[in-house]
Coordinates of C-alpha atoms in Angstrom, one line a residue:
X977 CA -15.7 38.0 57.2
X978 CA -12.0 37.1 57.4
X979 CA -12.1 37.1 61.1
X980 CA -15.2 34.9 61.1
X981 CA -13.6 32.5 58.7
X982 CA -10.4 32.4 60.6
X983 CA -12.2 31.8 63.9
X984 CA -14.1 28.9 62.3
X985 CA -10.9 27.4 60.9
X986 CA -9.2 27.6 64.3
X987 CA -12.2 26.0 66.0
X988 CA -12.5 23.1 63.5
X989 CA -8.7 22.5 63.5
X990 CA -8.5 22.5 67.3
X991 CA -11.3 20.1 67.7
X992 CA -10.1 17.9 64.9
X993 CA -6.5 17.6 66.0
X994 CA -7.0 17.9 69.8
X995 CA -4.4 20.5 69.9
X996 CA -3.8 22.8 72.9
X997 CA -1.7 25.9 73.5
X998 CA 0.8 23.7 75.4
X999 CA 1.0 21.1 72.7
X1000 CA 1.9 23.8 70.1
X1001 CA 5.2 24.5 71.9
X1002 CA 8.3 22.7 70.9
X1003 CA 10.1 20.5 73.5
X1004 CA 13.2 18.9 72.0
X1005 CA 14.2 17.4 75.3
X1006 CA 11.1 15.1 75.2
X1007 CA 11.4 14.1 71.5
X1008 CA 14.0 11.3 72.1
X1009 CA 11.3 9.4 74.1
X1010 CA 9.0 9.3 71.0
X1011 CA 12.0 9.1 68.6
X1012 CA 14.6 6.8 70.1
X1013 CA 16.1 6.0 66.7
X1014 CA 16.5 9.6 65.5
X1015 CA 19.9 11.3 66.0
X1016 CA 19.1 14.8 67.1
X1017 CA 22.7 15.7 67.2
X1018 CA 22.6 15.8 63.4
X1019 CA 20.6 18.6 62.1
X1020 CA 20.7 21.4 59.6
X1021 CA 18.2 23.7 61.3
X1022 CA 17.5 25.4 64.6
X1023 CA 15.4 22.8 66.4
X1024 CA 13.6 25.6 68.2
X1025 CA 11.8 26.3 64.9
X1026 CA 10.1 22.9 65.1
X1027 CA 6.8 22.8 67.0
X1028 CA 4.0 20.2 67.5
X1029 CA 1.1 20.4 65.2
X1030 CA -1.1 18.5 67.7
X1031 CA -1.2 14.9 66.4
X1032 CA 1.5 12.5 67.6
X1033 CA 3.8 10.5 65.3
X1034 CA 1.7 8.9 62.6
X1035 CA -1.4 10.6 64.1
X1036 CA -2.1 11.7 60.6
X1037 CA -1.8 8.2 58.9
X1038 CA 0.1 8.0 55.6
X1039 CA -1.3 5.7 53.0
X1040 CA 1.1 2.8 52.4
X1041 CA -1.0 0.5 50.3
X1042 CA -3.0 2.9 48.1
X1043 CA -6.1 1.7 46.3
X1044 CA -7.2 3.0 42.9
X1045 CA -10.2 2.7 40.6
X1046 CA -10.8 3.5 37.0
X1047 CA -12.6 6.8 36.4
X1048 CA -15.8 5.0 35.3
X1049 CA -16.2 3.6 38.9
X1050 CA -15.6 6.9 40.7
X1051 CA -18.5 8.6 42.3
X1052 CA -18.9 11.7 44.4
X1053 CA -15.9 13.7 43.2
X1054 CA -16.9 17.0 41.6
X1055 CA -15.3 17.9 38.2
X1056 CA -13.8 21.0 39.8
X1057 CA -12.3 19.3 42.8
X1058 CA -8.5 19.5 43.1
X1059 CA -6.3 16.5 42.4
X1060 CA -2.6 15.9 42.1
X1061 CA -2.3 14.6 38.5
X1062 CA 0.8 12.5 38.0
X1063 CA 2.1 10.9 34.9
X1064 CA 5.3 8.8 35.1
X1065 CA 6.6 6.6 32.2
X1066 CA 3.2 6.7 30.6
X1067 CA 1.2 5.6 33.7
X1068 CA -1.3 8.2 35.0
X1069 CA -2.8 8.5 38.4
X1070 CA -4.9 11.2 40.2
X1071 CA -4.6 11.8 44.0
X1072 CA -7.6 13.8 45.1
X1073 CA -7.0 16.4 47.8
X1074 CA -10.3 15.2 49.4
X1075 CA -8.2 12.1 50.4
X1076 CA -4.7 13.7 50.9
X1077 CA -6.1 16.4 53.3
X1078 CA -6.6 13.6 55.8
X1079 CA -3.5 11.6 55.1
X1080 CA -0.9 14.0 53.7
X1081 CA 1.4 11.3 52.3
X1082 CA 0.8 8.5 49.9
X1083 CA 3.7 6.0 49.4
X1084 CA 3.2 4.6 46.0
X1085 CA 4.9 3.3 42.8
X1086 CA 4.0 4.6 39.4
X1087 CA 5.6 3.9 36.1
X1088 CA 8.0 1.6 38.1
X1089 CA 9.2 4.6 40.1
X1090 CA 8.7 4.7 43.9
X1091 CA 7.1 8.0 44.8
X1092 CA 5.8 9.9 47.8
X1093 CA 2.8 12.0 46.9
X1094 CA 2.5 14.7 49.6
X1095 CA 0.1 17.5 50.6
X1096 CA 0.5 20.0 53.4
X1097 CA -2.8 21.8 53.9
X1098 CA -1.4 24.6 56.0
X1099 CA 0.9 25.5 53.1
X1100 CA -1.3 24.2 50.2
X1101 CA 2.0 22.5 49.1
X1102 CA 1.3 19.5 46.8
X1103 CA 4.6 18.0 46.0
X1104 CA 5.7 14.6 44.5
X1105 CA 9.0 13.1 45.4
X1106 CA 11.1 10.1 44.1
X1107 CA 11.5 8.0 47.3
X1108 CA 14.9 6.7 46.3
X1109 CA 18.0 7.9 48.2
X1110 CA 21.5 6.4 47.4
X1111 CA 19.9 3.4 45.8
X1112 CA 17.5 2.7 48.7
X1113 CA 13.7 3.1 48.7
X1114 CA 12.3 5.1 51.7
X1115 CA 8.8 5.0 53.1
X1116 CA 7.5 8.2 54.7
X1117 CA 5.2 9.0 57.6
X1118 CA 4.1 12.1 59.4
X1119 CA 6.0 13.3 62.5
X1120 CA 3.1 15.4 63.9
X1121 CA 5.6 18.3 63.8
X1122 CA 5.6 21.5 61.8
X1123 CA 8.4 24.0 60.8
X1124 CA 7.3 27.3 59.4
X1125 CA 3.7 25.8 59.3
X1126 CA 4.9 23.1 56.9
X1127 CA 4.7 19.3 57.3
X1128 CA 7.8 17.6 58.8
X1129 CA 7.9 14.0 57.4
X1130 CA 10.1 11.1 58.5
X1131 CA 11.4 8.1 56.7
X1132 CA 10.8 4.8 58.4
X1133 CA 14.2 3.3 57.4
X1134 CA 16.3 5.8 59.4
X1135 CA 13.7 7.9 61.2
X1136 CA 15.3 11.0 59.8
X1137 CA 13.1 14.1 59.6
X1138 CA 12.3 15.7 56.3
X1139 CA 11.0 19.2 55.4
X1140 CA 8.1 18.6 53.0
X1141 CA 8.3 21.9 51.1
X1142 CA 12.0 21.4 50.4
X1143 CA 12.2 17.6 50.1
X1144 CA 15.3 17.9 52.4
X1145 CA 16.3 15.9 55.4
X1146 CA 16.7 18.3 58.3
X1147 CA 17.3 16.0 61.3
X1148 CA 18.9 12.6 61.7
X1149 CA 21.3 10.3 59.9
X1150 CA 20.2 11.5 56.4
X1151 CA 20.5 15.3 57.2
X1152 CA 21.3 17.2 54.1
X1153 CA 20.0 14.6 51.7
X1154 CA 17.6 15.8 49.0
X1155 CA 14.7 14.0 47.4
X1156 CA 14.2 14.5 43.6
X1157 CA 10.9 16.3 42.8
X1158 CA 8.8 15.0 40.0
X1159 CA 6.6 17.2 37.8
X1160 CA 3.0 17.0 38.7
X1161 CA -0.1 19.1 38.2
X1162 CA -2.5 20.5 40.9
X1163 CA -5.5 20.4 38.6
X1164 CA -9.2 19.8 38.6
X1165 CA -10.5 16.3 38.4
X1166 CA -12.2 17.2 35.2
X1167 CA -8.9 18.4 33.7
X1168 CA -7.2 15.1 34.6
X1169 CA -10.0 13.1 33.1
X1170 CA -9.8 15.0 29.9
X1171 CA -6.1 14.7 29.4
X1172 CA -5.8 11.0 30.7
X1173 CA -9.2 9.2 30.5
X1174 CA -7.3 6.0 31.1
X1175 CA -5.8 7.3 34.4
X1176 CA -6.6 5.7 37.8
X1177 CA -7.9 7.6 40.8
X1178 CA -6.9 7.1 44.4
X1179 CA -9.8 6.1 46.7
X1180 CA -9.9 5.6 50.5
X1181 CA -9.5 2.0 51.6
X1182 CA -12.3 2.7 54.2
X1183 CA -14.6 5.5 53.1
X1184 CA -16.0 5.8 56.6
X1185 CA -12.6 6.3 58.2
X1186 CA -12.6 10.1 57.6
X1187 CA -15.2 12.6 56.3
X1188 CA -13.6 12.6 52.9
X1189 CA -14.6 15.6 50.8
X1190 CA -14.9 17.8 53.9
X1191 CA -12.4 20.5 54.7
X1192 CA -11.2 20.7 58.3
X1193 CA -9.4 24.0 57.5
X1194 CA -12.4 25.9 56.4
X1195 CA -11.7 29.5 55.7
X1196 CA -8.0 29.1 55.9
X1197 CA -7.0 30.7 52.6
X1198 CA -9.1 33.8 53.4
X1199 CA -7.4 34.2 56.8
X1200 CA -5.1 37.2 57.2
X1201 CA -2.2 35.3 58.7
X1202 CA -1.2 31.6 58.7
X1203 CA -1.8 29.2 61.6
X1204 CA 1.0 27.8 63.8
X1205 CA 3.6 30.0 62.1
X1206 CA 6.3 32.1 63.9
X1207 CA 8.4 33.5 61.1
X1208 CA 8.5 36.8 59.3
X1209 CA 6.2 37.9 56.4
X1210 CA 7.1 39.1 52.9
X1211 CA 6.8 42.7 52.0
X1212 CA 4.3 44.1 49.5
X1213 CA 2.1 41.0 49.4
X1214 CA -0.4 39.4 51.8
X1215 CA 1.2 36.4 53.6
X1216 CA -1.8 34.2 52.6
X1217 CA -1.7 35.3 48.9
X1218 CA -1.3 32.4 46.5
X1219 CA 2.0 32.3 44.6
X1220 CA 3.3 29.9 42.0
X1221 CA 6.8 28.7 42.8
X1222 CA 9.3 27.3 40.3
X1223 CA 12.7 26.7 41.8
X1224 CA 14.0 29.9 43.4
X1225 CA 11.4 32.2 41.8
X1226 CA 7.7 32.8 42.4
X1227 CA 4.9 34.8 40.8
X1228 CA 1.7 36.0 42.5
X1229 CA -1.4 34.0 41.4
X1230 CA -3.3 37.3 40.9
X1231 CA -0.8 38.6 38.4
X1232 CA -0.8 35.2 36.5
X1233 CA -4.6 35.2 36.5
X1234 CA -4.6 38.7 35.0
X1235 CA -2.1 37.9 32.4
X1236 CA -3.3 34.4 31.6
X1237 CA 0.2 33.5 30.5
X1238 CA 3.6 34.6 31.8
X1239 CA 6.8 34.0 29.8
X1240 CA 10.0 34.1 31.9
X1241 CA 13.0 33.4 29.8
X1242 CA 12.2 29.8 28.6
X1243 CA 9.6 29.2 31.3
X1244 CA 5.9 29.5 30.4
X1245 CA 3.2 29.6 33.1
X1246 CA -0.4 29.4 32.1
X1247 CA -3.6 29.8 34.2
X1248 CA -7.1 28.8 33.5
X1249 CA -10.2 28.7 35.7
X1250 CA -12.0 25.6 36.9
X1251 CA -10.4 24.2 40.1
X1252 CA -11.7 24.7 43.6
X1253 CA -9.6 25.7 46.6
X1254 CA -9.2 22.8 49.0
X1255 CA -9.1 25.3 51.9
X1256 CA -12.0 27.6 51.5
X1257 CA -15.4 26.0 52.1
X1258 CA -16.5 23.3 54.5
X1259 CA -17.0 21.1 51.4
X1260 CA -14.0 21.1 49.1
X1261 CA -16.4 20.8 46.1
X1262 CA -17.9 24.2 47.1
X1263 CA -14.6 26.1 47.4
X1264 CA -13.8 29.2 45.5
X1265 CA -12.3 28.8 42.0
X1266 CA -8.6 29.6 42.2
X1267 CA -7.8 28.1 38.8
X1268 CA -5.1 25.7 37.8
X1269 CA -1.6 26.1 36.5
X1270 CA 0.7 24.5 33.9
X1271 CA 4.4 25.1 33.9
X1272 CA 6.5 24.3 30.8
X1273 CA 10.2 24.9 30.1
X1274 CA 11.3 24.4 26.5
X1275 CA 8.1 22.5 25.9
X1276 CA 8.6 20.1 28.8
X1277 CA 6.5 20.1 31.9
X1278 CA 8.4 21.1 35.1
X1279 CA 7.6 20.9 38.8
X1280 CA 5.9 23.9 40.4
X1281 CA 4.0 24.6 43.6
X1282 CA 0.9 26.6 44.2
X1283 CA 1.4 27.8 47.8
X1284 CA 1.3 30.9 49.9
X1285 CA 3.5 33.9 49.9
X1286 CA 4.6 33.3 53.5
X1287 CA 5.8 29.8 52.6
X1288 CA 8.0 31.1 49.8
X1289 CA 9.4 33.8 52.1
X1290 CA 10.1 31.3 54.9
X1291 CA 11.9 28.6 52.8
X1292 CA 13.3 30.7 49.9
X1293 CA 14.4 33.9 51.7
X1294 CA 16.8 34.8 48.9
X1295 CA 14.3 33.8 46.1
X1296 CA 12.7 36.3 43.8
X1297 CA 9.0 37.0 44.3
X1298 CA 7.3 38.7 41.4
X1299 CA 4.2 40.5 42.5

């Protein structure tokens, strides 16, 4: 079954992105043609770790002028579908993965704070950043590149490249700069509605632009290994096992599901059922129930990430993984 799912995922992804074996190889010498304003002499990584994901620069289009509707006007989203629920300075918005799967980045402002709401399907990494660096507001797009199977973003002001999982500039003038991460929940649409019935919901500007609600990565989270990944794997846990990451520490989702609640010093993680995987079925609404997480420290919500074990191993090699 896993081989069938993996084969189907590969077929759909290849046909969707138009990727070929040659396109998956990195070619730093050719990047300056597409990126004349990016200073490749400034980098904090080995550029050989960066490969093409298939689409060109902005081939996966970020959303720069997001449209929202009140919940009463929303149709077609299942109660169990995953959304990124974000509350800033009292303002609440939901960003459905049925939309973010096809755009990966939303440049928005919420509670008077400029934010980048991001989602990398190959890592299931749903992370929200404050877009301000040194008093300047940045706008982000997709490079079409991957590092450790994770989205590499770029800012349009300096064309520096940013690692989505870390929120860190890895190439260009802003190399070494770090975006602040904002607490957000990866939760079911029903959960968001219940806790903030006044919250707005992101909708596609053109519903016919993409097959919103479909999953082009069908079967991915039941695959045995990740796609377009060259790094090593963690020991004692499957590379595609879900883990919950808070800072430099992670817990396997299976252990959290069994416990229901995990107390780690002053951090409390809670799991409850009711949220579909965005990466399982052809329709996100039909995905397996992987549940949803809350993370609190001293009674205050903190940022977390529900990702895969290989991602934590790749980007937090010295971190602690609790199995």
